[in-house]
Amino acid sequence: MNNQVYIFDTTLRDGEQSPGVSLNLNEKLQIARQLARLGVDIIEAGFPITSPGDFAAVQAVAKEVRGVTVAGLARANFKDIDRAWEALKDAEQARIHTFIATSDIHLKYKLRKDREQVIEAAVAAVKHAKKYTSDVEFSAEDASRSDQNYLCRIFGEVIKAGATVINIPDTVGYTTPEEYAKFIRYIIENTPGMDKITVSVHCHDDLGLAVANSLAAVGAGARQVEGAINGIGERAGNAALEEVIMGLHTRKDHYGLITGINTQEIYRTSRLVSSLTGMPVQPNKSVVGKNAFAHESGIHQDGVLKERTTYEIMNPEQVGIIANNLVLGKHSGRHAFKDRLAELGYSLNEEELNLAFSRFKVLADKKKEIADQDLQAIVEDEIKHIPDTYVLEYLHISTGTSVVPTATLGLRCGEELKEEAACGDGPVDAIYKTVDKITGLSCVLVNYALNAITGGKDALGDVTVKLRCGENEKIYTGRGISTDILEASAKAYVNAVNKLIYDMK
Ligand code: KIV
Ligand code: ZN
């Protein structure tokens, strides 16, 4: 049996179905490029029939990203499949991923079809997809709650029709590792043609078992794992791919399997996804959380100092967390700055480098020691991939315990400096009301989060906001960074508004 596990990333499709997450085309492209650097085998870039935005994103990823298979999702009907192919056709390697539910509960209440009708639809869909590409994945939605003998029948039929990957999802996160392993094994042993295709699993995390279930399925013979970076996704999310990957990697002695992943890109990928989706990574999150490699207890610290492996089963460098933390300061030159960014994996063009370097100099005047995290924040904040219609020029706040908070703001819009003032319930509210006055747009602030990038009083404040805007109530995420948290708050809001304006165009 093949000893490689293929990694199928659905951050841009199932991951983007996380409540409150909405990525624009440029953000999806940035994530897709990083996923390709990480070395995933398949990027599921979206569900093309669902919206013009999803279609455009799948098309852009298919046209640009190389060295990886690009998949598009389609229900088991010709219209969805035609649309998916239209978006995918320029990919170096394209996969149509078609699905239909198979559990009795879905058949009865959702599809209102009987089992034979579902087999017919699935076979017709696979045959239709096969006219476009040789690489066709079939998923039985809610498989873990479906009758296993029925699954063997439908899988046998779609394999005959040409499916090359059979996905057996735990759509509602219901199964357990032992049960799922047995289920997968039974299906593999009782479905004709299973030896010619790749068996895939796709687990949701409703009971916190998505990664455990995925690894149990791999132990039972699955060779493709689907999941999302940081475990984002519908409801409680998908299997966190970084955990699946490091599980296989760290316990190679147990699984005896490999992946094509460059693990040193894991941390950067996690940060990028967190920053663009506005979904923070909890500090105690396995593999990529802030505390994942921190040793607090004296006994543990003592052990690690004597011999790292006493308490560490992985080391931070393996996942791309850089140990060297205090790097640059006020006297560091452009050359050192550029070199350090290169070491952190950023390659900026001349204009981007100039922008980032002047930002670094301003920060170095305020902060004695600039850590790698500061550099990463500067680059992520400065290198925007959409045009900034509005740029914060200045900000003046009057606030206190016995005054009405008032903000006066200047936003540059092309050549013009637009100025306004407004009062609010607090200084941040006053700033946001002033921005609304200037732009003439009105959005609902649904989430505001403030974090310190490093420790210390002079730490950079990192603000992420989520705005609900427009008739379709789409969510826009904005991020702003500054040593002044009110400035960071203003920048985050303006960043989200710029994304809305870009979308409206
Ligand atoms: O959870 C699920 O079943 C899915 C399918 C479309 C694969 O996301
Ligand atoms: Zn799913």
Coordinates of C-alpha atoms and ligand atoms in Angstrom, one line a residue:
M1 CA 0.0 0.0 0.0
N2 CA 1.1 3.5 -0.8
N3 CA 2.9 5.1 2.2
Q4 CA 2.2 8.7 1.2
V5 CA -0.8 10.6 2.8
Y6 CA -2.1 13.3 0.4
I7 CA -3.0 16.5 2.1
F8 CA -6.2 18.1 0.7
D9 CA -6.6 21.7 2.0
T10 CA -10.1 23.1 2.1
T11 CA -9.3 26.3 4.0
L12 CA -10.6 28.4 1.0
R13 CA -13.8 26.4 0.7
D14 CA -15.0 24.7 4.0
G15 CA -12.7 27.0 6.0
E16 CA -14.2 30.0 4.4
Q17 CA -17.6 28.7 5.5
S18 CA -16.6 29.6 9.1
P19 CA -19.2 32.0 10.6
G20 CA -17.9 35.5 10.2
V21 CA -15.2 34.7 7.6
S22 CA -15.2 36.3 4.2
L23 CA -12.1 36.5 2.1
N24 CA -11.7 38.6 -1.0
L25 CA -10.0 37.3 -4.2
N26 CA -6.6 38.7 -3.3
E27 CA -6.7 37.2 0.1
K28 CA -7.6 33.8 -1.3
L29 CA -4.8 34.1 -3.8
Q30 CA -2.3 34.9 -1.0
I31 CA -3.4 31.9 1.0
A32 CA -3.3 29.6 -2.1
R33 CA 0.3 30.7 -2.9
Q34 CA 1.3 30.0 0.7
L35 CA -0.5 26.6 0.6
A36 CA 1.5 25.8 -2.5
R37 CA 4.7 26.7 -0.6
L38 CA 3.6 24.5 2.3
G39 CA 3.4 21.7 -0.2
V40 CA -0.2 20.6 0.1
D41 CA -1.2 18.2 -2.6
I42 CA -4.6 19.6 -3.4
I43 CA -6.1 23.1 -2.8
E44 CA -9.9 23.2 -2.8
A45 CA -10.3 26.8 -3.9
G46 CA -14.0 27.2 -3.6
F47 CA -17.5 26.2 -4.7
P48 CA -17.8 27.9 -8.1
I49 CA -21.6 27.8 -8.5
T50 CA -22.4 29.5 -5.2
S51 CA -21.4 33.0 -6.1
P52 CA -19.5 35.0 -8.7
G53 CA -16.8 35.7 -6.0
D54 CA -16.3 32.0 -5.4
F55 CA -16.1 31.4 -9.2
A56 CA -13.5 34.2 -9.7
A57 CA -11.4 32.9 -6.8
V58 CA -11.3 29.3 -8.1
Q59 CA -10.5 30.6 -11.5
A60 CA -7.7 32.9 -10.3
V61 CA -6.1 30.1 -8.2
A62 CA -6.4 27.7 -11.1
K63 CA -4.8 30.1 -13.5
E64 CA -1.9 31.2 -11.2
V65 CA -0.9 28.6 -8.7
R66 CA 1.3 25.8 -10.0
G67 CA 2.7 22.6 -8.7
V68 CA -0.5 21.6 -6.9
T69 CA -3.9 20.1 -7.9
V70 CA -6.7 22.7 -7.7
A71 CA -10.2 21.4 -6.9
G72 CA -13.6 23.0 -7.2
L73 CA -16.7 21.7 -5.4
A74 CA -19.9 20.8 -7.2
R75 CA -23.1 19.1 -6.1
A76 CA -24.0 16.0 -8.1
N77 CA -25.7 17.8 -11.0
F78 CA -24.6 18.9 -14.4
K79 CA -25.0 22.7 -13.8
D80 CA -22.7 22.7 -10.8
I81 CA -20.1 20.5 -12.6
D82 CA -20.1 22.6 -15.7
R83 CA -19.6 25.8 -13.6
A84 CA -16.8 24.1 -11.6
W85 CA -15.0 23.1 -14.8
E86 CA -15.4 26.6 -16.3
A87 CA -13.5 27.9 -13.2
L88 CA -10.9 25.1 -13.1
K89 CA -10.1 24.6 -16.8
D90 CA -6.8 26.6 -16.7
A91 CA -5.3 24.7 -13.7
E92 CA -2.1 22.7 -14.2
Q93 CA -4.0 19.8 -12.6
A94 CA -7.7 20.2 -12.1
R95 CA -10.0 18.1 -9.9
I96 CA -13.8 18.2 -9.9
H97 CA -15.0 17.3 -6.4
T98 CA -18.7 16.3 -6.6
F99 CA -20.8 15.2 -3.7
I100 CA -24.3 14.0 -2.6
A101 CA -25.6 13.0 0.8
T102 CA -26.1 9.3 1.5
S103 CA -27.5 9.1 5.0
D104 CA -31.2 8.2 5.3
I105 CA -31.8 11.3 7.4
H106 CA -30.5 13.5 4.5
L107 CA -32.2 11.5 1.8
K108 CA -35.6 11.8 3.6
Y109 CA -35.6 15.4 4.8
K110 CA -33.1 17.2 2.6
L111 CA -33.0 15.5 -0.8
R112 CA -36.3 13.8 -0.8
K113 CA -34.8 11.0 -2.9
D114 CA -34.6 7.3 -2.4
R115 CA -31.3 5.4 -2.3
E116 CA -31.5 4.3 -6.0
Q117 CA -32.1 7.9 -7.1
V118 CA -29.1 9.0 -5.2
I119 CA -26.9 6.3 -6.8
E120 CA -28.2 7.4 -10.2
A121 CA -27.4 11.1 -9.6
A122 CA -23.9 10.2 -8.2
V123 CA -23.0 8.0 -11.2
A124 CA -24.3 10.5 -13.7
A125 CA -22.4 13.3 -12.0
V126 CA -19.1 11.4 -12.0
K127 CA -19.5 10.4 -15.7
H128 CA -20.2 14.0 -16.5
A129 CA -17.2 15.3 -14.6
K130 CA -15.1 12.7 -16.2
K131 CA -15.7 14.3 -19.6
Y132 CA -13.7 17.3 -18.4
T133 CA -10.9 15.8 -16.3
S134 CA -9.5 12.4 -15.3
D135 CA -9.3 13.5 -11.7
V136 CA -12.7 13.2 -10.1
E137 CA -13.4 13.0 -6.4
F138 CA -16.8 11.7 -5.1
S139 CA -17.9 12.5 -1.6
A140 CA -20.8 10.9 0.3
E141 CA -22.0 13.7 2.5
D142 CA -22.9 12.5 6.0
A143 CA -21.2 9.2 5.2
S144 CA -20.4 8.4 8.9
R145 CA -24.2 8.3 9.6
S146 CA -25.0 6.3 6.4
D147 CA -25.6 2.6 6.1
Q148 CA -22.2 1.0 5.4
N149 CA -23.5 -1.5 2.9
Y150 CA -25.3 1.2 1.0
L151 CA -22.0 3.2 0.9
C152 CA -20.2 0.1 -0.5
R153 CA -22.8 0.0 -3.3
I154 CA -22.7 3.6 -4.2
F155 CA -18.9 3.8 -4.0
G156 CA -18.6 0.7 -6.2
E157 CA -20.9 2.3 -8.8
V158 CA -19.0 5.7 -8.8
I159 CA -15.7 3.9 -9.1
K160 CA -17.0 2.1 -12.2
A161 CA -18.1 5.5 -13.5
G162 CA -14.6 6.8 -13.2
A163 CA -14.1 8.3 -9.7
T164 CA -10.5 8.4 -8.7
V165 CA -10.9 9.5 -5.1
I166 CA -13.6 8.4 -2.7
N167 CA -14.2 10.7 0.2
I168 CA -16.0 9.3 3.3
P169 CA -16.8 12.4 5.4
D170 CA -17.8 12.7 9.0
T171 CA -19.9 15.8 8.0
V172 CA -21.4 16.4 11.4
G173 CA -18.4 15.5 13.6
Y174 CA -20.3 12.5 15.1
T175 CA -18.0 9.5 14.9
T176 CA -15.2 8.4 17.2
P177 CA -11.7 7.2 16.3
E178 CA -12.4 3.4 17.0
E179 CA -15.7 3.5 15.2
Y180 CA -14.5 5.4 12.2
A181 CA -11.4 3.2 11.7
K182 CA -13.7 0.1 11.7
F183 CA -16.1 1.8 9.3
I184 CA -13.3 2.8 6.9
R185 CA -11.8 -0.6 7.0
Y186 CA -15.2 -2.3 6.3
I187 CA -15.8 0.0 3.3
I188 CA -12.3 -0.6 1.9
E189 CA -12.7 -4.4 2.3
N190 CA -16.2 -4.6 0.9
T191 CA -16.2 -2.2 -2.1
P192 CA -15.2 -3.4 -5.5
G193 CA -12.4 -1.4 -7.1
M194 CA -11.3 0.3 -3.8
D195 CA -7.7 -0.8 -4.4
K196 CA -7.6 1.4 -7.6
I197 CA -8.6 4.7 -6.0
T198 CA -7.5 6.9 -3.2
V199 CA -9.6 6.7 0.0
S200 CA -10.1 10.1 1.6
V201 CA -11.5 11.4 4.9
H202 CA -13.0 14.7 5.8
C203 CA -13.8 15.2 9.5
H204 CA -15.6 18.0 11.4
D205 CA -14.7 18.9 14.9
D206 CA -18.1 19.1 16.7
L207 CA -16.9 16.7 19.4
G208 CA -13.3 17.8 19.2
L209 CA -12.3 14.6 17.5
A210 CA -11.6 15.7 13.9
V211 CA -7.9 15.2 14.0
A212 CA -8.1 12.0 16.1
N213 CA -10.7 10.6 13.6
S214 CA -8.6 11.5 10.6
L215 CA -5.5 9.8 12.0
A216 CA -7.5 6.7 13.0
A217 CA -8.9 6.6 9.4
V218 CA -5.3 6.8 8.0
G219 CA -4.4 3.9 10.3
A220 CA -7.3 2.0 8.6
G221 CA -6.1 2.7 5.1
A222 CA -7.2 6.2 4.1
R223 CA -4.5 8.0 2.1
Q224 CA -6.0 11.5 1.7
V225 CA -6.8 13.7 4.6
E226 CA -9.0 16.8 4.1
G227 CA -8.9 19.7 6.5
A228 CA -8.2 23.4 7.0
I229 CA -5.3 25.4 8.5
N230 CA -6.0 26.3 12.1
G231 CA -8.9 23.9 12.0
I232 CA -11.3 26.6 10.7
G233 CA -14.5 25.6 8.9
E234 CA -18.2 25.1 9.2
R235 CA -19.5 25.2 12.8
A236 CA -16.7 23.8 15.1
G237 CA -14.4 23.6 12.1
N238 CA -12.5 20.9 10.1
A239 CA -9.6 18.8 11.1
A240 CA -6.6 21.1 11.7
L241 CA -4.2 20.2 9.0
E242 CA -1.1 21.3 10.9
E243 CA -2.0 18.9 13.6
V244 CA -2.7 16.0 11.2
I245 CA 0.6 16.7 9.5
M246 CA 2.7 17.0 12.6
G247 CA 1.0 13.9 14.1
L248 CA 2.0 11.8 11.0
H249 CA 5.5 13.4 11.0
T250 CA 6.2 13.2 14.7
R251 CA 4.8 9.6 15.1
K252 CA 6.3 8.3 11.9
D253 CA 7.5 5.4 14.1
H254 CA 3.8 4.5 14.7
Y255 CA 2.1 5.3 11.3
G256 CA 5.1 4.6 9.0
L257 CA 3.7 7.2 6.6
I258 CA 5.0 10.3 4.9
T259 CA 3.5 13.5 3.5
G260 CA 4.9 15.9 0.9
I261 CA 4.7 18.9 3.3
N262 CA 7.4 21.3 4.0
T263 CA 6.7 21.5 7.8
Q264 CA 8.8 24.7 8.1
E265 CA 6.1 26.6 6.3
I266 CA 3.4 25.6 8.9
Y267 CA 3.7 28.5 11.2
R268 CA 3.8 31.1 8.5
T269 CA 0.7 29.5 6.9
S270 CA -1.2 29.5 10.2
R271 CA -0.4 33.2 10.8
L272 CA -1.4 34.2 7.3
V273 CA -4.7 32.4 7.6
S274 CA -5.4 33.8 11.0
S275 CA -4.5 37.3 10.0
L276 CA -6.6 37.3 6.8
T277 CA -9.7 35.6 8.2
G278 CA -9.5 37.5 11.5
M279 CA -9.8 34.3 13.4
P280 CA -7.3 34.2 16.2
V281 CA -5.3 31.1 17.1
Q282 CA -5.8 30.2 20.8
P283 CA -2.6 30.4 22.8
N284 CA -2.8 26.7 23.8
K285 CA -3.5 25.5 20.3
S286 CA -1.4 22.5 19.3
V287 CA 1.5 23.0 17.0
V288 CA 0.9 26.8 16.2
G289 CA -0.4 28.3 19.4
K290 CA 1.7 30.9 21.2
N291 CA 2.2 28.5 24.1
A292 CA 2.8 25.4 22.1
F293 CA 6.5 25.4 22.8
A294 CA 6.5 27.5 26.1
H295 CA 7.6 25.7 29.3
E296 CA 6.3 27.4 32.4
S297 CA 6.9 24.9 35.2
G298 CA 10.4 25.1 36.8
I299 CA 10.7 21.3 36.6
H300 CA 10.0 21.4 32.8
Q301 CA 12.3 24.3 32.2
D302 CA 15.1 22.6 34.1
G303 CA 14.5 19.4 32.1
V304 CA 14.5 21.2 28.7
L305 CA 17.7 23.0 29.6
K306 CA 19.4 19.7 30.4
E307 CA 17.9 17.9 27.4
R308 CA 15.3 19.3 25.1
T309 CA 13.6 16.0 24.4
T310 CA 12.7 15.6 28.1
Y311 CA 9.6 17.7 27.5
E312 CA 9.5 18.5 23.8
I313 CA 8.3 16.1 21.2
M314 CA 8.7 18.6 18.3
N315 CA 10.9 21.6 18.1
P316 CA 9.7 25.0 17.1
E317 CA 12.1 25.3 14.1
Q318 CA 10.4 22.2 12.6
V319 CA 7.2 24.2 12.1
G320 CA 9.0 27.4 11.2
I321 CA 8.9 29.2 14.5
I322 CA 12.2 31.1 14.6
A323 CA 14.0 30.8 17.9
N324 CA 16.2 33.9 17.4
N325 CA 13.8 36.6 18.6
L326 CA 15.6 39.8 19.4
V327 CA 17.1 40.9 16.1
L328 CA 17.0 44.5 15.1
G329 CA 17.0 47.9 16.6
K330 CA 17.2 51.6 15.8
H331 CA 20.7 51.4 14.3
S332 CA 20.0 48.5 12.0
G333 CA 20.3 49.3 8.4
R334 CA 18.2 48.5 5.3
H335 CA 20.5 45.6 4.5
A336 CA 20.1 43.9 7.8
F337 CA 16.4 44.5 7.6
K338 CA 16.1 43.0 4.2
D339 CA 18.3 40.0 5.2
R340 CA 16.2 39.3 8.3
L341 CA 13.0 39.5 6.3
A342 CA 14.5 37.0 3.8
E343 CA 15.3 34.7 6.7
L344 CA 11.7 35.0 7.8
G345 CA 10.6 33.9 4.3
Y346 CA 9.5 37.2 2.9
S347 CA 10.7 38.4 -0.5
L348 CA 9.5 41.9 -1.1
N349 CA 9.8 44.0 -4.2
E350 CA 11.6 47.4 -4.0
E351 CA 8.5 49.4 -3.3
E352 CA 7.2 47.0 -0.7
L353 CA 10.7 46.9 1.0
N354 CA 10.8 50.7 1.1
L355 CA 7.4 50.9 2.7
A356 CA 8.2 48.3 5.2
F357 CA 11.6 49.8 6.0
S358 CA 10.2 53.2 6.7
R359 CA 7.6 51.7 9.0
F360 CA 10.4 49.8 10.7
K361 CA 12.4 53.0 11.3
V362 CA 9.3 54.7 12.9
L363 CA 8.8 51.7 15.1
A364 CA 12.5 51.5 16.1
D365 CA 12.3 55.1 17.4
K366 CA 9.5 54.0 19.8
K367 CA 10.6 50.5 20.6
K368 CA 14.1 49.6 21.6
E369 CA 14.2 46.0 20.5
I370 CA 12.3 44.8 17.4
A371 CA 11.3 41.1 17.6
D372 CA 10.6 38.9 14.6
Q373 CA 6.9 39.0 15.4
D374 CA 7.1 42.8 15.1
L375 CA 8.7 42.5 11.7
Q376 CA 6.1 40.0 10.6
A377 CA 3.4 42.3 11.7
I378 CA 4.9 45.3 9.9
V379 CA 5.1 43.3 6.6
E380 CA 1.6 41.9 6.9
D381 CA 0.2 45.3 7.7
E382 CA 2.2 47.3 5.1
I383 CA 2.0 45.0 2.2
K384 CA -1.7 45.3 1.3
H385 CA -2.9 43.6 -1.8
I386 CA -5.8 45.9 -2.5
P387 CA -5.6 49.6 -3.3
D388 CA -6.0 51.8 -0.3
T389 CA -8.8 54.2 -1.3
Y390 CA -8.5 55.9 2.1
V391 CA -5.3 56.3 4.1
L392 CA -5.3 57.6 7.7
E393 CA -3.4 60.9 7.7
Y394 CA -3.9 62.0 11.2
L395 CA -6.0 61.4 14.3
H396 CA -6.8 63.5 17.2
I397 CA -8.8 62.2 20.2
S398 CA -10.2 63.9 23.2
T399 CA -11.3 61.5 25.8
G400 CA -11.4 61.0 29.6
T401 CA -13.8 60.1 32.4
S402 CA -15.7 63.3 32.4
V403 CA -15.7 64.4 28.7
V404 CA -17.6 63.2 25.7
P405 CA -15.1 61.2 23.6
T406 CA -14.5 63.1 20.4
A407 CA -12.4 62.2 17.4
T408 CA -11.1 64.4 14.6
L409 CA -9.7 62.5 11.7
G410 CA -8.0 63.3 8.4
L411 CA -8.2 60.6 5.7
R412 CA -6.4 61.0 2.4
C413 CA -8.4 59.9 -0.6
G414 CA -6.1 60.3 -3.7
E415 CA -5.0 64.0 -3.7
E416 CA -7.7 65.1 -1.3
L417 CA -7.5 65.3 2.5
K418 CA -11.0 64.7 3.9
E419 CA -11.5 65.9 7.5
E420 CA -14.4 65.4 10.0
A421 CA -15.1 65.1 13.7
A422 CA -17.6 63.1 15.6
C423 CA -18.5 62.1 19.2
G424 CA -19.0 58.6 20.4
D425 CA -19.7 56.3 23.4
G426 CA -15.9 55.8 23.7
P427 CA -12.9 56.9 21.7
V428 CA -13.0 53.9 19.3
D429 CA -16.7 54.5 18.7
A430 CA -15.9 58.2 18.0
I431 CA -13.2 57.2 15.5
Y432 CA -15.5 54.8 13.7
K433 CA -18.3 57.4 13.5
T434 CA -15.9 59.9 12.0
V435 CA -14.7 57.4 9.4
D436 CA -18.3 56.7 8.4
K437 CA -19.0 60.5 8.1
I438 CA -16.0 60.8 5.7
T439 CA -16.7 57.8 3.6
G440 CA -20.5 58.1 3.6
L441 CA -20.6 54.3 4.3
S442 CA -22.2 52.8 7.2
C443 CA -21.2 49.4 8.6
V444 CA -22.0 47.5 11.7
L445 CA -19.0 46.6 13.9
V446 CA -19.6 42.9 14.7
N447 CA -16.2 42.2 16.3
Y448 CA -13.3 44.1 17.7
A449 CA -10.1 42.4 19.0
L450 CA -7.0 43.9 20.4
N451 CA -3.8 42.0 21.0
A452 CA -0.2 42.9 21.9
I453 CA 2.2 41.5 19.4
T454 CA 5.0 41.1 21.9
G455 CA 5.2 41.7 25.7
G456 CA 6.3 45.0 27.2
K457 CA 4.8 48.4 27.5
D458 CA 6.1 49.5 24.1
A459 CA 4.5 46.5 22.4
L460 CA 2.8 46.9 19.1
G461 CA -1.0 46.8 19.4
D462 CA -2.7 44.6 16.8
V463 CA -6.4 45.4 16.2
T464 CA -8.7 43.2 14.1
V465 CA -12.2 44.3 13.3
K466 CA -15.1 42.7 11.5
L467 CA -17.7 44.9 9.8
R468 CA -21.0 43.8 8.4
C469 CA -21.8 45.9 5.4
G470 CA -24.0 46.4 2.5
E471 CA -27.3 44.9 1.4
N472 CA -25.9 41.3 1.4
E473 CA -24.5 41.9 4.9
K474 CA -21.1 40.6 3.9
I475 CA -18.4 40.5 6.5
Y476 CA -15.2 42.5 5.9
T477 CA -12.1 42.0 8.1
G478 CA -9.6 44.8 8.7
R479 CA -6.4 44.8 10.6
G480 CA -4.3 47.7 11.9
I481 CA -1.0 47.8 13.8
S482 CA 0.6 50.6 15.8
T483 CA 2.2 51.2 19.2
D484 CA -0.8 53.5 19.7
I485 CA -3.9 51.3 20.1
L486 CA -6.3 54.1 18.9
E487 CA -4.3 54.5 15.8
A488 CA -4.3 50.7 15.3
S489 CA -8.1 50.8 15.8
A490 CA -8.6 53.5 13.2
K491 CA -6.3 51.7 10.7
A492 CA -8.1 48.4 11.2
Y493 CA -11.5 50.1 10.4
V494 CA -10.2 52.0 7.4
N495 CA -8.6 48.7 6.1
A496 CA -12.0 46.9 6.3
V497 CA -13.7 49.9 4.6
N498 CA -11.1 49.8 1.8
K499 CA -11.9 46.2 1.2
L500 CA -15.6 47.0 1.0
I501 CA -14.9 49.8 -1.5
Y502 CA -12.7 47.4 -3.5
D503 CA -15.5 44.8 -3.5
M504 CA -18.1 47.4 -4.6
K505 CA -15.9 48.3 -7.6
Ligands
KIV1 O1 -18.5 18.1 5.4 C1 -18.7 17.6 4.3 O2 -19.3 16.6 4.1 C2 -18.3 18.4 3.1 C3 -18.4 17.7 1.8 C4 -18.9 18.7 0.8 C5 -17.1 17.0 1.5 O3 -17.8 19.5 3.3
ZN2 ZN -17.1 19.7 5.4

